[in-house]
Structure formats: structure tokens, C-alpha cells
Coordinates of C-alpha atoms and ligand atoms in Angstrom, one line a residue:
X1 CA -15.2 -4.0 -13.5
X2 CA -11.8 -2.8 -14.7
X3 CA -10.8 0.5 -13.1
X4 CA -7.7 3.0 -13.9
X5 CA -5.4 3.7 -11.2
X6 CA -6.6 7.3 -10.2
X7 CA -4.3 10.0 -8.5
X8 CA -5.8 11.7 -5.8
X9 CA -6.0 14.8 -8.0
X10 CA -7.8 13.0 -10.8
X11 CA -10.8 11.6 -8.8
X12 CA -10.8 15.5 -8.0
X13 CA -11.4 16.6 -11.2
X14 CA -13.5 13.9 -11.6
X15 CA -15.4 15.0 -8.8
X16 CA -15.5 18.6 -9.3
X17 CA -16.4 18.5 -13.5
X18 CA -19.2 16.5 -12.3
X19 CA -18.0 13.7 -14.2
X20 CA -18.7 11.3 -11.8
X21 CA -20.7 11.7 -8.2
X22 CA -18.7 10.4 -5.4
X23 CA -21.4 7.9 -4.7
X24 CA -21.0 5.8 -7.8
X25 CA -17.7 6.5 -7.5
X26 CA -17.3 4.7 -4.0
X27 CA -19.8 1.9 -5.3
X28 CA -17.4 1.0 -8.0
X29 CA -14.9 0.5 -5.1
X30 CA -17.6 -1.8 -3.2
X31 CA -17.8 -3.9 -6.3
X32 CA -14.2 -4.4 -7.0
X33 CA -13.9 -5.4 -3.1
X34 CA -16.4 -7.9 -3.6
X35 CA -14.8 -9.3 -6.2
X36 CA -10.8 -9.2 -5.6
X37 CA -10.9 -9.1 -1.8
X38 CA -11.6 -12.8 -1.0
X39 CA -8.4 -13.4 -3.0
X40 CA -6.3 -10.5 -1.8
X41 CA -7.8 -10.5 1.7
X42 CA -6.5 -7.1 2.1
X43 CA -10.0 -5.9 4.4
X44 CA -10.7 -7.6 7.4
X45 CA -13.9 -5.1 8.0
X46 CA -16.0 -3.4 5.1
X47 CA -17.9 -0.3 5.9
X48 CA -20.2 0.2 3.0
X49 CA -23.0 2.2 4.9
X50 CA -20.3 4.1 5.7
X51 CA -18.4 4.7 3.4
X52 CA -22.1 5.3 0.9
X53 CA -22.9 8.1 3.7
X54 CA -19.6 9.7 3.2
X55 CA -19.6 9.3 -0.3
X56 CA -23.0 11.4 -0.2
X57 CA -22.1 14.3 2.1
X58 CA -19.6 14.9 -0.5
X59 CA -22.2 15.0 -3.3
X60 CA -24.1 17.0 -1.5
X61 CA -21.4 19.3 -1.4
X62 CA -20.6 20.0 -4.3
X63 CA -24.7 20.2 -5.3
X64 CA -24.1 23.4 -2.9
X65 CA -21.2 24.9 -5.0
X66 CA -18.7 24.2 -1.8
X67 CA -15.0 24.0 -2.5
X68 CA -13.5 19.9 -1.9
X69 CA -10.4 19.2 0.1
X70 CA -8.5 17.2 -2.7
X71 CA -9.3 14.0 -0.2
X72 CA -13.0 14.4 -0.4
X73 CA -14.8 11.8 -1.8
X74 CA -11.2 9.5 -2.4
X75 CA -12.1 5.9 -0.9
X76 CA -9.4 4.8 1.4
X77 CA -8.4 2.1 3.6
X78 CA -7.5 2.3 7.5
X79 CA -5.4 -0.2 8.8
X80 CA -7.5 -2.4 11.9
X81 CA -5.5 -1.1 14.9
X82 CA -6.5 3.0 14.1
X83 CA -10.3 3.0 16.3
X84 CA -12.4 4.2 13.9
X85 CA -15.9 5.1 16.4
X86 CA -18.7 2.2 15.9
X87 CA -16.6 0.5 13.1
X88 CA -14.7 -3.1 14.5
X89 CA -11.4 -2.5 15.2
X90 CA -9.8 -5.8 15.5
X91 CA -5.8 -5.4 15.3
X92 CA -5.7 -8.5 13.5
X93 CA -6.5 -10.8 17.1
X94 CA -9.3 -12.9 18.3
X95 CA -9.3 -10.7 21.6
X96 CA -10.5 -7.7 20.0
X97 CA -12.6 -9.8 17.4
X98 CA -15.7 -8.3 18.6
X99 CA -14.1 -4.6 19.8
X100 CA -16.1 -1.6 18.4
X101 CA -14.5 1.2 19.3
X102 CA -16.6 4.4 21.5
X103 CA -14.5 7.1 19.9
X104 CA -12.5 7.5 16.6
X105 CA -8.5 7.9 16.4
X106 CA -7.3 11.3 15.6
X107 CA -6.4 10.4 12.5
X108 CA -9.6 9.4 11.2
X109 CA -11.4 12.5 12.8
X110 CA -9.0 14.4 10.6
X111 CA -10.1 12.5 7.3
X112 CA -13.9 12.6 8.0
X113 CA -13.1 15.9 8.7
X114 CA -12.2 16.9 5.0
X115 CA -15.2 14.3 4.0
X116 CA -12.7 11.5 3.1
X117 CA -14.5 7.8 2.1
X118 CA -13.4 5.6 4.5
X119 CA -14.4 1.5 2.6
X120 CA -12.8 -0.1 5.7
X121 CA -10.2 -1.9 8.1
X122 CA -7.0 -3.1 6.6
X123 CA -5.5 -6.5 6.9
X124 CA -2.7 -6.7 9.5
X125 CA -0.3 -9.0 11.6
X126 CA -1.5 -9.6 15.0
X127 CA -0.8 -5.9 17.2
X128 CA 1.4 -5.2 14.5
X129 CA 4.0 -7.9 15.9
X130 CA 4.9 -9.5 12.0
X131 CA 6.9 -8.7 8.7
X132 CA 4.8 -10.4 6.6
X133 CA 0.8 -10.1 7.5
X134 CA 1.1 -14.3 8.0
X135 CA 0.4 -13.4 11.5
X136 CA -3.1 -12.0 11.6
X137 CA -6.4 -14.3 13.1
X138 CA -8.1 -13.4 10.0
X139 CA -5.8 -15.2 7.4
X140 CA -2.9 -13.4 5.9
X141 CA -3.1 -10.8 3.0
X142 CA -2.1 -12.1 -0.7
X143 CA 0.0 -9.7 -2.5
X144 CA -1.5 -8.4 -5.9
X145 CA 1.7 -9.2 -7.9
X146 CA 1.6 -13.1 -6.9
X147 CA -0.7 -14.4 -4.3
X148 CA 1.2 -17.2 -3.5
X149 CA 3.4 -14.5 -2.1
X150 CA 3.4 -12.6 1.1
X151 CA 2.5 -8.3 0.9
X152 CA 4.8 -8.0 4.0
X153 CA 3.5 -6.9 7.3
X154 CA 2.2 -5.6 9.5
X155 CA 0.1 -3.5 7.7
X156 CA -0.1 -5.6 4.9
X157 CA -3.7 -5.0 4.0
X158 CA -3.4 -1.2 3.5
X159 CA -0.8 -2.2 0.8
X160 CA -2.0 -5.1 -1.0
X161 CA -5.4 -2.8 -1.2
X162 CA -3.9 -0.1 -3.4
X163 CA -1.8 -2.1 -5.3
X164 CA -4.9 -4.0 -6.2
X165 CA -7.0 -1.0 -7.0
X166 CA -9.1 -1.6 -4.4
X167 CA -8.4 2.0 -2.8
X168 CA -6.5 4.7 -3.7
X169 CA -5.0 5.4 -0.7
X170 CA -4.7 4.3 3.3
X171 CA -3.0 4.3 6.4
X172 CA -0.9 2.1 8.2
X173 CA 1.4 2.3 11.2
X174 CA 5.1 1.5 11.2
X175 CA 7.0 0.6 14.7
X176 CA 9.8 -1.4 12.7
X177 CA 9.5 -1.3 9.1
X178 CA 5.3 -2.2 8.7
X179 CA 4.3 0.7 6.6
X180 CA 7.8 0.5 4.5
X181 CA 8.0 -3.6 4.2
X182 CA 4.5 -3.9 2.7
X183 CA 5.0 -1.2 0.4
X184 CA 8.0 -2.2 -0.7
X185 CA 6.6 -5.9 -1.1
X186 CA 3.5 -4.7 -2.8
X187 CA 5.5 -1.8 -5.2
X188 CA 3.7 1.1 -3.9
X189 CA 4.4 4.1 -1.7
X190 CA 4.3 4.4 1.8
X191 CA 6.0 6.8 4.3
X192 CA 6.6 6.6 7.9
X193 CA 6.8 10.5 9.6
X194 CA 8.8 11.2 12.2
X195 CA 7.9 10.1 15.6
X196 CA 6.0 12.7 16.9
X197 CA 4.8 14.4 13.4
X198 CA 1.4 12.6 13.2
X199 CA -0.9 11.7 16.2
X200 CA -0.9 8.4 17.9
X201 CA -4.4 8.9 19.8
X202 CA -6.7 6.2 18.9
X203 CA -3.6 3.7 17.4
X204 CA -3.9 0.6 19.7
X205 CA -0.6 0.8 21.0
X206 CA 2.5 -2.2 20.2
X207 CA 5.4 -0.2 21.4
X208 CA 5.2 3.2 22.0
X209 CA 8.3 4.8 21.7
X210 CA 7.9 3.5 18.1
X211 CA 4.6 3.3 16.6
X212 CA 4.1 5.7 14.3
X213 CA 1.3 6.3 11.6
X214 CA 1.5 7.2 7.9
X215 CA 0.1 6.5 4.9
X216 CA 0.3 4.1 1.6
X217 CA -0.8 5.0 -2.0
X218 CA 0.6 4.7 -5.5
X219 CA 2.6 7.9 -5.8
X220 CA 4.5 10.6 -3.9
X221 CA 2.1 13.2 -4.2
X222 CA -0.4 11.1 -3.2
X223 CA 1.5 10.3 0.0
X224 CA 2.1 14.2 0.3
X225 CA -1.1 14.8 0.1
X226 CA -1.8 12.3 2.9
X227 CA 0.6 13.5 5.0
X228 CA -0.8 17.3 4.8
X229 CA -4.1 15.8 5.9
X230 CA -2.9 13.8 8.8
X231 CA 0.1 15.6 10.4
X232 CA 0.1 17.9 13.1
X233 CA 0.5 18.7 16.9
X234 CA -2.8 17.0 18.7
X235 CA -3.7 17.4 22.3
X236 CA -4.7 14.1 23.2
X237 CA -1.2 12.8 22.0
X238 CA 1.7 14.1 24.3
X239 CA 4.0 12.9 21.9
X240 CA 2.7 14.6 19.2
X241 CA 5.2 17.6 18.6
X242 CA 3.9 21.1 18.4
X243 CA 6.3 21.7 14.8
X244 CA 4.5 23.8 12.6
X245 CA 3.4 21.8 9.2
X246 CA 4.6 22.4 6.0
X247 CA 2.4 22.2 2.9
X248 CA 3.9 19.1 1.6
X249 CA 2.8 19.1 -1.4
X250 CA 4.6 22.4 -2.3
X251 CA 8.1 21.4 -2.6
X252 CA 7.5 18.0 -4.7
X253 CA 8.7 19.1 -8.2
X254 CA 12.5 21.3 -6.8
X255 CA 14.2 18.4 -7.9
X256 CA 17.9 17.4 -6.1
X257 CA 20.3 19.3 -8.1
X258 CA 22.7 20.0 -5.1
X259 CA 21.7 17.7 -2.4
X260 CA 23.7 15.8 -0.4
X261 CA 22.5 12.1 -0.4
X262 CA 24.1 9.4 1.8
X263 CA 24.7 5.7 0.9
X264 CA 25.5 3.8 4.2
X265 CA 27.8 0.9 3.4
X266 CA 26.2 -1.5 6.2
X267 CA 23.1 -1.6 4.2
X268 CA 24.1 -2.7 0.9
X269 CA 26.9 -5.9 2.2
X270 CA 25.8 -9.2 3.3
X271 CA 22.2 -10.2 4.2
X272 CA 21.1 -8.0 1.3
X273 CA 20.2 -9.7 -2.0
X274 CA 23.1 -8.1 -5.0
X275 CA 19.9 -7.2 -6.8
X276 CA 18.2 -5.4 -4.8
X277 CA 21.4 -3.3 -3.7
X278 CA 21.7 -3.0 -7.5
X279 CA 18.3 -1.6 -8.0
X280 CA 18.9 0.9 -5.4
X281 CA 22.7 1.9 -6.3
X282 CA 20.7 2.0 -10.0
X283 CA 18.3 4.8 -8.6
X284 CA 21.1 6.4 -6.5
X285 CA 23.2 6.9 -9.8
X286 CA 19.9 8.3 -11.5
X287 CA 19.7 10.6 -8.5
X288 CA 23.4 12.1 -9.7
X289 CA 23.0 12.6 -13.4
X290 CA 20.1 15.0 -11.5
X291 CA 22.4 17.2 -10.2
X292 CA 22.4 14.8 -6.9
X293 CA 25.5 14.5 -4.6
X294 CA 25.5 10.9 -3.7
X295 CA 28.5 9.5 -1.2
X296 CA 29.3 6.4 0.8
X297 CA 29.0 7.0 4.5
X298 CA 28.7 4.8 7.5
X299 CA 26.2 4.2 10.2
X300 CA 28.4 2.1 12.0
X301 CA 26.1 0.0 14.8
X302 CA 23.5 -0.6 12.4
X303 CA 24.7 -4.6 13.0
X304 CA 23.2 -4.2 17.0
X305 CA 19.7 -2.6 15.6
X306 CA 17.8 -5.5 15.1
X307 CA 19.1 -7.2 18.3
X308 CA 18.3 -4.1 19.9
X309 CA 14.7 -3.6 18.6
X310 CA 13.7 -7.4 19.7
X311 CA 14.3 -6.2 23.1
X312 CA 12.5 -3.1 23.4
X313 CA 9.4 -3.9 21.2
X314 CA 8.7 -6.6 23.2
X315 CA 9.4 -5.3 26.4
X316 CA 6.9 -2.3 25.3
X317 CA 4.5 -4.7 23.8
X318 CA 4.4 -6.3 27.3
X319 CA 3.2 -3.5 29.4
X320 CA 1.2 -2.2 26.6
X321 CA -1.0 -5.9 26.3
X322 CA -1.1 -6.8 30.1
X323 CA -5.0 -4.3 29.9
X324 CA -6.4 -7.4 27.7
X325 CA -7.5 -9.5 30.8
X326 CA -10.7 -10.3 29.9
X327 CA -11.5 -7.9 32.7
X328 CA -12.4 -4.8 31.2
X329 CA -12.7 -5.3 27.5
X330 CA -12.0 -7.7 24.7
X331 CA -12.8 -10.9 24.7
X332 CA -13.0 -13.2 27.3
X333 CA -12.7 -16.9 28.1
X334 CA -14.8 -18.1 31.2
X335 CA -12.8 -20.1 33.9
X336 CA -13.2 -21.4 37.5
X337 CA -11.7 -18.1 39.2
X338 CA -9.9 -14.7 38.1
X339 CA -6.9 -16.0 37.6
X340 CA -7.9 -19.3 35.1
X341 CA -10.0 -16.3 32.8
X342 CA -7.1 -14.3 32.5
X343 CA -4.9 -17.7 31.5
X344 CA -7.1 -19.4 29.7
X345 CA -8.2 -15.7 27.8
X346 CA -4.6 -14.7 26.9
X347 CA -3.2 -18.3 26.3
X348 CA -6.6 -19.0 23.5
X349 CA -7.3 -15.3 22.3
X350 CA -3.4 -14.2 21.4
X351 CA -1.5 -15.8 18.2
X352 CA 1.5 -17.5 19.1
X353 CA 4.0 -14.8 18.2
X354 CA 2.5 -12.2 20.2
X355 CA 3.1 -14.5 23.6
X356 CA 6.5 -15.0 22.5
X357 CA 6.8 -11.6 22.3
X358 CA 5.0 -11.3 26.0
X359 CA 6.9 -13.4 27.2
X360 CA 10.5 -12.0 26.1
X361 CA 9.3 -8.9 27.3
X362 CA 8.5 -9.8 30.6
X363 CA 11.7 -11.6 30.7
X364 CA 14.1 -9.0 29.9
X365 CA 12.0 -6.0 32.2
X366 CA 12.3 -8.8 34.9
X367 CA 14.6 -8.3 37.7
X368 CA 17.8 -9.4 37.4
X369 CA 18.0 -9.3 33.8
X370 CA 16.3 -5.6 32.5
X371 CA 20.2 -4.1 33.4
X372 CA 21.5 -6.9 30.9
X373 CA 18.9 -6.8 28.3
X374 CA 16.7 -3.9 28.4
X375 CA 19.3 -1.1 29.9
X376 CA 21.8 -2.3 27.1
X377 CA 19.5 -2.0 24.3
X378 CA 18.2 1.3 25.2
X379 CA 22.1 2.2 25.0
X380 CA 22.2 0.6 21.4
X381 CA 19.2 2.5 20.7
X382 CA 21.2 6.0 21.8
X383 CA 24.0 4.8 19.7
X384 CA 22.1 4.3 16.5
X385 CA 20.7 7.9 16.9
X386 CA 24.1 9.0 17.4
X387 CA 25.7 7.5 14.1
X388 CA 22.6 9.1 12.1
X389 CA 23.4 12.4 13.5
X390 CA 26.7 12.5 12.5
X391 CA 25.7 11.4 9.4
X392 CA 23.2 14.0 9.2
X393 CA 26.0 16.4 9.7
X394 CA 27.5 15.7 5.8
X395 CA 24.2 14.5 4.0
X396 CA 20.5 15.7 3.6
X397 CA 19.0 12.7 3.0
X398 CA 20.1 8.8 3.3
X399 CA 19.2 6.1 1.0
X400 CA 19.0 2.2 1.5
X401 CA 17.1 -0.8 0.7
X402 CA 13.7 -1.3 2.4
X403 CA 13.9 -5.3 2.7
X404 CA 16.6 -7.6 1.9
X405 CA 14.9 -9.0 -1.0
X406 CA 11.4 -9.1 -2.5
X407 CA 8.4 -11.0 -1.4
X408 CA 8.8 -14.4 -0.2
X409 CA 6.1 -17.7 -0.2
X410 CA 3.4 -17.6 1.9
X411 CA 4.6 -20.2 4.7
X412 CA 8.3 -19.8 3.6
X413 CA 9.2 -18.3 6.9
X414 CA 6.5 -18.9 9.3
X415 CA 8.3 -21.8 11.3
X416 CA 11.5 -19.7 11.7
X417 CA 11.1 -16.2 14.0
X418 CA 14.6 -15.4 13.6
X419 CA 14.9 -15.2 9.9
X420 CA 11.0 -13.7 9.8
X421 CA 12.5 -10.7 12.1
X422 CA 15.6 -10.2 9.6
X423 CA 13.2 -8.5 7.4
X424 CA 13.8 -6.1 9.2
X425 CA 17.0 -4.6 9.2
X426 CA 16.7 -2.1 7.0
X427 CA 14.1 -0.5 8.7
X428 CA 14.5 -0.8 12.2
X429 CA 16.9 1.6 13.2
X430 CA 14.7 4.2 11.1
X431 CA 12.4 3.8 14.2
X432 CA 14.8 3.3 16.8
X433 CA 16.3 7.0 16.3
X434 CA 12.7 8.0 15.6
X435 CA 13.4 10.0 12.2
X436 CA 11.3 10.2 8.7
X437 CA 11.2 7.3 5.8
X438 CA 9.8 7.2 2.6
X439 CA 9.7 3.8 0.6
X440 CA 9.0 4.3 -3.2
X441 CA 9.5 1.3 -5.7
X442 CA 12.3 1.3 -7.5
X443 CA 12.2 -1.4 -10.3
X444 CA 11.5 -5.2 -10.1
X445 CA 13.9 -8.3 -9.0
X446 CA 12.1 -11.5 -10.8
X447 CA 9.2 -9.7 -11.7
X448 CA 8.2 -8.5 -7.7
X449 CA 8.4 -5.0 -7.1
X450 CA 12.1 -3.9 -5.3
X451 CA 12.1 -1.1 -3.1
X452 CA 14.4 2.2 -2.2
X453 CA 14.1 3.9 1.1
X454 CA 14.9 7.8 1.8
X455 CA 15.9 8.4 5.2
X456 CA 15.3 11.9 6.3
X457 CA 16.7 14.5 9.5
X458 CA 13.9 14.9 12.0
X459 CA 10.7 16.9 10.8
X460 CA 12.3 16.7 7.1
X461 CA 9.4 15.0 5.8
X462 CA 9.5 17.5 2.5
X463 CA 12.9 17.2 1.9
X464 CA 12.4 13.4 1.1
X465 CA 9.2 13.8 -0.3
X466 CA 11.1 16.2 -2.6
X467 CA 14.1 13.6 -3.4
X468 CA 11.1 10.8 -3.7
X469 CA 9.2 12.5 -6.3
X470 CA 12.3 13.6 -8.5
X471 CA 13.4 9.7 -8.4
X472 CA 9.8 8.1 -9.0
X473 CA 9.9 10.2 -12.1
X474 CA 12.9 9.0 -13.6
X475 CA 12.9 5.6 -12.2
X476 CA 9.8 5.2 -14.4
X477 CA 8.0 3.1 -11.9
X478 CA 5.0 4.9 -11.5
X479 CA 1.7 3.6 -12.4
X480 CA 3.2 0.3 -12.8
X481 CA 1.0 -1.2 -10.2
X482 CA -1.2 -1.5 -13.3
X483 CA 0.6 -4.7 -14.0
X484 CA -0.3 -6.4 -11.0
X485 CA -2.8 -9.3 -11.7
X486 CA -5.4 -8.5 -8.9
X487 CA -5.3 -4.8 -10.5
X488 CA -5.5 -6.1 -14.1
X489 CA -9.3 -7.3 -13.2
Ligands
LIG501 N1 8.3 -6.6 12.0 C1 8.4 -5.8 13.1 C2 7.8 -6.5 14.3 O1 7.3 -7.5 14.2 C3 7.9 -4.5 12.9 C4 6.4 -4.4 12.8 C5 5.8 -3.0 12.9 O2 6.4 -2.1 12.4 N2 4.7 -2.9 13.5 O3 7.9 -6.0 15.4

């Protein structure tokens, strides 16, 4: 069946007039699953008992007269490495192919808790470790706009399911650029918090001085509306920062008329398609007839970021995968003794990329080399933060490209890890000085969505949420995910 794009707030109304119950509702979002997903591949899990018993609470909710969070009864998609409690959890890898998780990530308590519809696990690149979703065990995602093409990674499912219609909104987690790539790829929204503003408890950890989650959908207030239901000091996460929350919803519609916005000259030179630059200058200059102060500034060791990330995240990822032993859970491959499991369980049960990123890891922690390698690029990493505090100093927000260029081929990059991580340089230094990111669409480079990322100071998630909403509206690029072909059935 055909189905509009709704808001969040519309399936409220919906909801509350009665219009429609939340069951049929979610079974409408079954159907379409069943019918676009083998071509999108955006799920790797459905959950429709679930998601039908959620769907009902809500009913029976409103049968009693009881007020609805604007979430309740809004089907959504949860990327595969948030746990989500007797639901498979898979991270994209054969070595948690069969892991159910005993408890549910924080995250998810929060959206049951306001009687959200969770249809299931999103599509995702091995651990997270991928710009492009090629590298998941369950077959990449397609992206909605061509499915020859790639939806970017790693949370490429998330994205590729609300471009397609086939929920309205999700989360993802971003340690280098996966919420932002995908979303960009895919022309929706999707916004990476500061480290620290949302819990990590229950996200199957990549690298942890990075991972962060956040969520996708097809607008700003959408993602605002997320973000108010998932942000938030947390106990069990003692990263999670005790800053109080704003309603960030409340802000949205102040416009920019007197901000100061940033355009850092390393990200619009070489490496970066003309374009796409152009798109994003185009939206900048829209940003100014607004009442917008827009100026070049520099972040000058953006150039050792990438470098600099490929060092860390693997060395990270290598502590944080050494528990999959085939000891104590996740799969496991029988050998003669301990030690021939363990081999012959990570060698089989890992993708390739994820022992090359073991394995460069290890290398640079080793001795001898983690003063030359790791030391360094925890230096670089200081220096990055230091360039966008000085920025910070002149501008209130920063604005940039989100990928080089739009999607590429499936297969166009898979043989070649060093241009696959070049995706990347946009985003990673976003992570590496741990600050807030929102990537909206900003128009369309050979008829694939193009996107524009607002870089924000530390806890200033409203602030861009506020710039993001005033350019979405006079960019004119909202609700054009109708045009994608998996959307248009
Ligand atoms: N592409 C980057 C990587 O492979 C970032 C992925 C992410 O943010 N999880 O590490």
C-alpha cells in the first residue's frame, strides 16, 4: 500500500482524533516491510509481536482518555547494536548472530517508556566499523533513491528505512560520521549529540571515547522530538553528563537573524566534489539573506583527522572486541583446545574489515609502537578540539559538507579500505573533539540527495536544531523523500 510521509505530530493527531488506532496503524508498517524490505534490506530483525503489543497499549490508552507522549504509537527502527531485552541484537556480525540480549539499552527503556512502536533492528556495517553498510553479515542496505547504490554506513538501515517509508523515525549511533553519512546518502535527517548528551548503556561498544547515539527521521522537528525523548544524564552511563535538558523542540522556529555561522575552508577544497561544496555554499548564502552572519574561518589540522581517527578507533575497537572469545557469549567455533576455539571463532565469525581493524589496533597499542602511533594521535585528537574552540570563540555554529560526494555503487569501493575511510573526513573530527552535528539534506547532485552538516559548541544541540530548521525551510528539501522509488510504492 502507498503511504504519506507522516510527521511525528501528524500520526499524533491521527492517533488522538481517533482517526486511526495505533494497531492498524503499525500493521500498515508490517505490510510495507514485507513488501520493500527484501529490496531495501534496511531490517535485519522484525519484531511484529512486538511492535503489535506496543501498538495496543497505546490503544488502550487512549480508550482510557490518557494524554500520548507525541512518540506513542510512532513505529520506529533501532539500529542492531542498541540491546533491545529478548529481541536479537546482532551488530551486523555472524558472532552475535544468535545474541538475545537479557536487558534493554537505555535508550530503548526510554522509548517503551513513552509507549513508542519499536518494528525492529536496523541494517548496519559490522560493529559499526564501515561508511557504506557493504560491511554487514547480513548483506548491505540498498538505498531508496537507487538501489544499485550504497545508503552509507554504518547505520545504514535506520536511514534507508525512513527514507523508504518504512518508519518514521530511528536511531543510530555515530563514532565517525555513521548516523551523518547514511543520512546524508539517503536525504534525510539525522543528528549525532554531543558525547555525553545521550546514554551509551546498552550500545555494544566500537570505540568508546566516540560512539555516540542519535537519531534519523525526515525532518528537524522530528529529530528534536527524538532527541527530547532520548537525552539525558543516566546512571548506568558514567559518561553520560549530568547537563540539564532543554526542550528541544521549543527553540525550532527563532530563526538565525544574528548568528554567527562559520565556513571552514579545509572542508570545501580538494577531496570534496565542487557540487557538493556548491550545494552547501548555496544553503550557507540562504542562511544570510535570513539575517545569518556567515564567514570563512579555519580549522587548521583538520588534514591529520582522518589519520588520526584510524588509529584510535581501532585501537578502542581492539580492547573493546577481545570479550568475543567464544568463551562467555556469542558464537562459537569448536576446536582441539582453548586456544584453536578462540582462532578458529574470531578468524570465521568476524568480517574481514573488523580484523583489520583488530589487528591495527593491537599493533599500534603494542609496545614499541603505541608512543609513535597511539600517543601521537591522541595529540592530534587535542589539537582538533583546540582549533574548534577557537573557532567557537567567533562563530555559533559551523557548517560543512557531510560526505565528499553522494552515494556511490554498491561494490565501487569495497576492494579499496583507504578510499572507503575517506568518506569520512567531514565527519570525523566532529567526533574526535566530541561536540554536536546535525546533517539535513540540502538539494540533490545527479539526482541523489546532497547533504549540509551544522556543527555545534558542546551541549548546543538547540542552537543547531534552531539553524537546521530555519534552512530545511527555505532549502525546500523537506518531504522530498517522497520522490524516492522504494517510498513511491
Ligand atoms: N566509517 C567510520 C568507521 O568505519 C565511522 C563509523 C561509525 O561512525 N560507526 O570507523
Amino acid at each position: 500500500m502507498t503511504m504519506p510521509y507522516y510527521s511525528i505530530g501528524e500520526i499524533h493527531t491521527l492517533l488522538v482524533s481517533r482517526e486511526t488506532s495505533a494497531e492498524a496503524l503499525c500493521r500498515d508498517y508490517l505490510e510495507r516491510i514485507e513488501k520493500i524490505n527484501p529490496e531495501i534490506n534496511a531490517y535485519i530483525t522484525t519484531d511484529p509481536d512486538g511492535a503489535l503489543n506496543a501498538a495496543r497499549a497505546v490503544d488502550r490508552l487512549l480508550a482510557a482518555g490518557e494524554d500520548l507522549h507525541p512518540l506513542a504509537g510512532v513505529p520506529a527502527i533501532i539500529k542492531d547494536n542498541i540491546c533491545t531485552r529478548m529481541l536479537r541484537t546482532t551488530c551486523g556480525s555472524r558472532i552475535l548472530g544468535q545474541f538475545v540480549p537479557p536487558y534493554s539499552a537505555t535508550v530503548v527503556e526510554r522509548v517503551n517508556a513513552v509507549h513508542g512502536v519499536i518494528l525492529g533492528k536496523g541494517n548496519m556495517d559490522e560493529f559499526g566499523m564501515g561508511s557504506s553498510n557493504e560491511n554487514s553479515a547480513f548483506g548491505p542496505a540498498r538505498n531508496p533513491w537507487d538501489p544499485t547504490r550504497v545508503t552509507g554506513g554504518s547505520s545504514g538501515g535506520p536511514a534507508a528505512a525512513v527514507a523508504a517509508n518504512i518508519a518514521v523515525w530511528g536511531l543510530g549511533s555515530d563514532t565517525g560520521g555513521s548516523i551523518r553519512t547514511p543520512a546524508s546518502f539517503c536525504g534525510v535527517v539525522g543528528m549525532k549529540p554531543t558525547y555525553g548528551r545521550v546514554s551509551r548503556y546498552g550500545l555494544v561498544a566500537y570505540a568508546s571515547s566516540l560512539d555516540q547515539i542519535g537519531p534519523f527521521a525526515a525532518s528537524v522537528e522530528d529529530v528534536a522530538i527524538a532527541m527530547n525523548c532520548i537525552s539525558g544524564y543516566d546512571p548506568a552511563d558514567s559518561t553520560s553528563a549530568r547537563t540539564s535538558v532543554p526542550d528541544f523542540c521549543a527553540g525550532l522556529k527563532k530563526g538565525v537573524r544574528g548568528l554567527k555561522i562559520g565556513l571552514p575552508r579545509e572542508y570545501f577544497g580538494e577531496g570534496i566534489r565542487p557540487e557538493v561544496s556548491a550545494a552547501v555554499m548555496a544553503a550557507a548564502a540562504k542562511l544570510s539573506d535570513q539575517g545569518a552572519e556567515c564567514t570563512e574561518i579555519s580549522l587548521p589540522h583538520t588534514e591529520y583527522a582522518l589519520a588520526a581517527y584510524y588509529i584510535i578507533a581501532p585501537a578502542e575497537a581492539s580492547s573493546n572486541l577481545a570479550r568475543y572469545d567464544g568463551v562467555s557469549y556469542g558464537s562459537r567455533i569448536d576446536g582441539d583446545d582453548i586456544i584453536a576455539m578462540s582462532c578458529k571463532t574470531r578468524s570465521r565469525l568476524f568480517g574481514m574489515e573488523v580484523q583489520r581493524r583488530i589487528m591495527l589496533g593491537t599493533y599500534v597499542l603494542s609496545s614499541g609502537y603505541y608512543d609513535a602511533y597511539y600517543l601521537r594521535a591522541l595529540k592530534i585528537r587535542r589539537l582538533i578540539k583546540g582549533d574548534f574552540d577557537r573557532a567557537f570563540a567567533s562563530v555559533d555554529a559551523i557548517i560543512a559538507p557531510v560526505v565528499p560526494d553522494v552515494a556511490f555503487r554498491i561494490g565501487e569501493k569495497t576492494d579499496d579500505p583507504l578510499t572507503m575511510y575517506m568518506t569520512d573526513v567531514c565527519t570525523i573530527p566532529v567526533n574526535m573533539a566530541g561536540l554536536p552535528s546535525l546533517a539535513i539534506p540540502c538539494g540533490l547532485v545527479d539526482g541523489l540527495p546532497v547533504g549540509l552538516q551544522i556543527i555545534g559548541r558542546p551541549m548546543a544541540e538547540a542552537e543547531i536544531l534552531q539553524i537546521g530548521h530555519c534552512a530545511e525551510q527555505i532549502i525546500g528539501f523537506a518531504g522530498i523523500a517522497n520522490k524516492t522509488k522504494a517510498g513511491a510504492l
